[in-house]
Coordinates of C-alpha atoms and ligand atoms in Angstrom, one line a residue:
X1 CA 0.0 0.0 0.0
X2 CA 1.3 3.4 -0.9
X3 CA 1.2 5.8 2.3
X4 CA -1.4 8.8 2.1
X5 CA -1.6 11.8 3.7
X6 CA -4.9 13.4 4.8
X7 CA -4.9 16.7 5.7
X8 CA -7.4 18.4 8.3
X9 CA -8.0 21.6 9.5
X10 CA -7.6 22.5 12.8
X11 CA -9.7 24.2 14.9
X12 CA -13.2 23.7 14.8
X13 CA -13.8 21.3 11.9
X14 CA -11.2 18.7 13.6
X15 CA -13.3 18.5 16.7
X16 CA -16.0 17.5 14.2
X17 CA -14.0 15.3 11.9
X18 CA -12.6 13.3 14.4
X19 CA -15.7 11.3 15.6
X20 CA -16.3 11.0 11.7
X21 CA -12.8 9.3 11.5
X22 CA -13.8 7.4 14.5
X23 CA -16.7 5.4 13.1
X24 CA -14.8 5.2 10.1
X25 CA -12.2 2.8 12.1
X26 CA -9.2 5.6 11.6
X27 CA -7.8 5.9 15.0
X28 CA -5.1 8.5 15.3
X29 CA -1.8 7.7 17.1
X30 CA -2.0 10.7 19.5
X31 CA -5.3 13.0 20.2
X32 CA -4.5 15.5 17.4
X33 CA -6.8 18.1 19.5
X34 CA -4.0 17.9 22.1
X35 CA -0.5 16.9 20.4
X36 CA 2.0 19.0 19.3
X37 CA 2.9 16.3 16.5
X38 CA 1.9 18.5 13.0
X39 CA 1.9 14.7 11.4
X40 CA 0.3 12.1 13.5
X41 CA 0.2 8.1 12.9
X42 CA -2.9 6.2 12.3
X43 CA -4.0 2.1 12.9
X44 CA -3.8 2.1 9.5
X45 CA -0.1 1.8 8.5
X46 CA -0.2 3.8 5.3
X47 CA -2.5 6.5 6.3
X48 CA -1.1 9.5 8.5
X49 CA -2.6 12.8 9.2
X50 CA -1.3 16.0 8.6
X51 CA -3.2 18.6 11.1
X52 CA -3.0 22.6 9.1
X53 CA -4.8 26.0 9.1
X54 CA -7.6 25.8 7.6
X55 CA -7.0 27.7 5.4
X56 CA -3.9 26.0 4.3
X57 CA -5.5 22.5 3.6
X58 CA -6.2 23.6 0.0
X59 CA -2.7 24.4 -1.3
X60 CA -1.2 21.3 0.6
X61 CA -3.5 19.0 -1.1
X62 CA -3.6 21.3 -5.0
X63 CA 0.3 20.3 -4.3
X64 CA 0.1 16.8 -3.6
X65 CA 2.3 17.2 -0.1
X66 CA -1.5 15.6 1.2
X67 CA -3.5 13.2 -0.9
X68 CA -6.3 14.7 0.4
X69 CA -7.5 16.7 2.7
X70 CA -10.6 18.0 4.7
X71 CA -11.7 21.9 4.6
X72 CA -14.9 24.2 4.6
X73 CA -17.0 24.9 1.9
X74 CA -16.0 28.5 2.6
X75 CA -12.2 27.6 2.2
X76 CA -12.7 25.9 -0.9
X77 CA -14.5 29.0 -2.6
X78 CA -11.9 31.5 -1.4
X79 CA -8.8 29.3 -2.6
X80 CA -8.1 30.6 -6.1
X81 CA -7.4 27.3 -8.6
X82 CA -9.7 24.3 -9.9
X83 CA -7.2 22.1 -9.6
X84 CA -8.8 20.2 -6.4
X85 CA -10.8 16.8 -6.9
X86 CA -14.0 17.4 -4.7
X87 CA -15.2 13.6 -3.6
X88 CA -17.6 14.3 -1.2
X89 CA -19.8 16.7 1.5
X90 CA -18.8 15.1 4.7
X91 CA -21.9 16.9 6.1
X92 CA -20.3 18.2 9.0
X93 CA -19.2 22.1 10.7
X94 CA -22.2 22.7 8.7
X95 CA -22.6 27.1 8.8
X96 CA -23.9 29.3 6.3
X97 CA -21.5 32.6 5.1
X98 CA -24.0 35.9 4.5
X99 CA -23.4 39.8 4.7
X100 CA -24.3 40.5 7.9
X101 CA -24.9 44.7 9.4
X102 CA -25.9 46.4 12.5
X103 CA -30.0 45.9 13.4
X104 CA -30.4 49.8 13.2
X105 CA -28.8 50.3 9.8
X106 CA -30.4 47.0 8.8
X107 CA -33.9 48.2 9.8
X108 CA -33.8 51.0 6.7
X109 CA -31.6 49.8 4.5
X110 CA -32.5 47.8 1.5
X111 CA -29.6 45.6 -0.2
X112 CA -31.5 45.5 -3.3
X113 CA -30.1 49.4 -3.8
X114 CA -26.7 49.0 -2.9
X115 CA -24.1 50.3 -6.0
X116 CA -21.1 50.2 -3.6
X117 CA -20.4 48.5 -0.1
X118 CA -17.5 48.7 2.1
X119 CA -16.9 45.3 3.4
X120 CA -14.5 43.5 6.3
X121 CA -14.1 39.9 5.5
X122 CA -11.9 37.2 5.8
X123 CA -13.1 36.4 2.6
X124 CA -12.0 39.0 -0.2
X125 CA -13.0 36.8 -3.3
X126 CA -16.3 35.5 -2.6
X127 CA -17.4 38.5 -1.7
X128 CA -15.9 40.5 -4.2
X129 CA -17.6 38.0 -6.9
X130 CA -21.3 37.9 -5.0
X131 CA -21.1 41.7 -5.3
X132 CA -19.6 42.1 -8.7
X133 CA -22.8 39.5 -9.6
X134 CA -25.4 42.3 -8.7
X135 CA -23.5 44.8 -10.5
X136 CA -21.9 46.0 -6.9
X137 CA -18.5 47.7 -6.4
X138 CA -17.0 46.8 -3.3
X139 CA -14.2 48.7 -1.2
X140 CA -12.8 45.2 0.7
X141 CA -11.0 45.3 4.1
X142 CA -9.2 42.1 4.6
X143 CA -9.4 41.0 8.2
X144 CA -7.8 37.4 9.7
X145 CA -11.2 36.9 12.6
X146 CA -13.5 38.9 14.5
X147 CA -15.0 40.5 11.7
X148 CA -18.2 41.2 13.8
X149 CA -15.9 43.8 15.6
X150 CA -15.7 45.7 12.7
X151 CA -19.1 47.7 12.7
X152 CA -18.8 48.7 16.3
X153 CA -15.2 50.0 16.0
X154 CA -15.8 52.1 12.5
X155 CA -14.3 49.9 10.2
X156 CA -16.9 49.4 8.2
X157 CA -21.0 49.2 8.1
X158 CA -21.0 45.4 7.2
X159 CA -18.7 41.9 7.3
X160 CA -19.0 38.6 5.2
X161 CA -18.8 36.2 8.1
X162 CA -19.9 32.5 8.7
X163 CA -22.8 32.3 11.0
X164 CA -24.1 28.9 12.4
X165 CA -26.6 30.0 15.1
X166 CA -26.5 33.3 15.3
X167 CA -25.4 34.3 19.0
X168 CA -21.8 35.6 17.9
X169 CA -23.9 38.4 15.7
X170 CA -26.4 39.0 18.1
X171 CA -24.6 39.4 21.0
X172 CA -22.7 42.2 18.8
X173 CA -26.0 44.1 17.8
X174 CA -25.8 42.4 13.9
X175 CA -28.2 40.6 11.7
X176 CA -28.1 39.0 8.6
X177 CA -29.0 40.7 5.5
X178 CA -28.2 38.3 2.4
X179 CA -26.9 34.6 2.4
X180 CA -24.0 34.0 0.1
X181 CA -23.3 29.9 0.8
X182 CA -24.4 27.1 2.7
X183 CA -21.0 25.5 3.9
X184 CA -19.6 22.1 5.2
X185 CA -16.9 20.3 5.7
X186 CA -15.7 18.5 2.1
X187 CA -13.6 15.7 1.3
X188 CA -10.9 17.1 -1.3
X189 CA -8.3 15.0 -3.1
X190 CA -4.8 15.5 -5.1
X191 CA -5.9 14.6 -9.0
X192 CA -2.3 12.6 -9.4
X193 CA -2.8 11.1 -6.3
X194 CA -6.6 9.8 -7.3
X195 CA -4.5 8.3 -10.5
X196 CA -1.7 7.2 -9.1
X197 CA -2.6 5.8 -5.7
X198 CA -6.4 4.8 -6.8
X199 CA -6.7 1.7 -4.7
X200 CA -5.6 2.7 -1.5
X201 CA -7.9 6.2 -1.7
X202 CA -10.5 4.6 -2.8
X203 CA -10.5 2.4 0.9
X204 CA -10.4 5.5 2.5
X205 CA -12.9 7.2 1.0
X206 CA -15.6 4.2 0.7
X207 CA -14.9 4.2 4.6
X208 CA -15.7 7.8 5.1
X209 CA -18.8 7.4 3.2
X210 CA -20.0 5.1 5.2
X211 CA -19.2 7.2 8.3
X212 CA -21.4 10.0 7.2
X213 CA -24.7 8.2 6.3
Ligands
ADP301 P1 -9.6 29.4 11.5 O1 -9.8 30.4 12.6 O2 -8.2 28.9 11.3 O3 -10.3 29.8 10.2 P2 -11.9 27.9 12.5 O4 -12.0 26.7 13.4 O5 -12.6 29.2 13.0 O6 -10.4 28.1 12.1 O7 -12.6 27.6 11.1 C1 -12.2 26.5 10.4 C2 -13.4 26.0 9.5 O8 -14.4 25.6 10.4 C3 -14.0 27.2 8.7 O9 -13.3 27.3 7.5 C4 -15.4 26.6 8.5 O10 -15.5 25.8 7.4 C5 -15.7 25.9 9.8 N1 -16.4 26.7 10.8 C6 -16.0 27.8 11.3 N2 -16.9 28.3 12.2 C7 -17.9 27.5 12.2 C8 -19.2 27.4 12.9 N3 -19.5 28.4 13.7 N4 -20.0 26.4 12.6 C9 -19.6 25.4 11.8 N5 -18.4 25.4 11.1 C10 -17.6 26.4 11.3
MG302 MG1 -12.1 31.1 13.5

């Protein structure tokens, strides 16, 4: 068996893949929530994990240095390149990514007459390409987190943020105004690697499956 690599993001998707990998029979080594290890053994011989950024899990896997890999929906829309083989919606971390503003501008504002927003996102392209899509220009402001801290400091009116129940906009005087994406967690593979290591993927993946229905 050829080894494989499966990349996973940290943070809050891992807590979510890792009972996923459990009834898949993967057992890790050590308890990648806790280890330091960045690459981290399996029961399966050939099969280690490589624990990233989320936002890194794309490029690792586009350059074959993982086989595949596990990352948002949100991830995969903002990473620039096709060159990812998407095998499957693992149905998990499950969040939706909208515009979001504060209630009080919300409450006489209509999106529908927007011609140019000013906009703090972790997210620069898919936002830039859901406004340009309404014929919106939009003056971006590239943030890292906390984009709900943006409104109340000034920075700007609204943020393109991931929301799953609400409370972190709430609690910061925001609502939703448009949906851009539901998102989950997807199962991404290397295109040589599906070639070339076909077989041993294939197990993998055909366990997964069964671990998410
Ligand atoms: P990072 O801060 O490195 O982006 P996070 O754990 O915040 O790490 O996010 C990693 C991924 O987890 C995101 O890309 C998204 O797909 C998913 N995610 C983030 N927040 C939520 C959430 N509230 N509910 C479900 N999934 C989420
Ligand atoms: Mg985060």
């Amino acid at each position: 068996m050829p080894a494989l690599n499966l990349a996973l993001s940290k943070g809050r998707i891992l807590e979510e893949v890792l009972p996923l990998l459990a009834r898949a029979g993967i057992t890790p080594a050590e308890d990648p929530l806790t280890s330091r290890k960045l690459v981290i053994a399996t029961n399966e011989p050939e099969l280690k994990l490589v624990v990233i950024r989320a936002a890194d899990v794309p490029t690792y896997v586009e350059f074959g240095a993982a086989d595949f890999g596990i990352a948002g929906r949100d991830v995969l829309l903002e990473y620039d390149g096709d060159s990812l083989y998407e095998l499957m919606d693992l149905k998990i971390a499950r969040c939706r990514l909208s515009v979001a503003e504060p209630a009080n501008l919300a409450a006489a504002d209509d999106p529908r007459r927007w011609t140019r927003v000013r906009v703090a996102t972790k997210y620069p392209k898919i936002t830039q390409r859901h406004f340009a899509a309404k014929g919106i220009q939009t003056d971006i402001i590239k943030l890292y987190g906390s984009m709900e801290l943006a409104p109340l400091v000034g920075l700007s009116d609204r943020i393109v943020d991931l929301v799953s129940s609400g409370n972190t906009l709430k609690a910061n005087g925001l609502v939703e105004v448009e949906h851009i994406a539901d998102v989950s967690a997807w199962l991404v593979a290397n295109r040589a690697s599906m070639k070339m290591k076909h077989a041993a993927m294939k197990r993998v993946v055909e366990r997964l499956a069964r671990a998410v229905s």
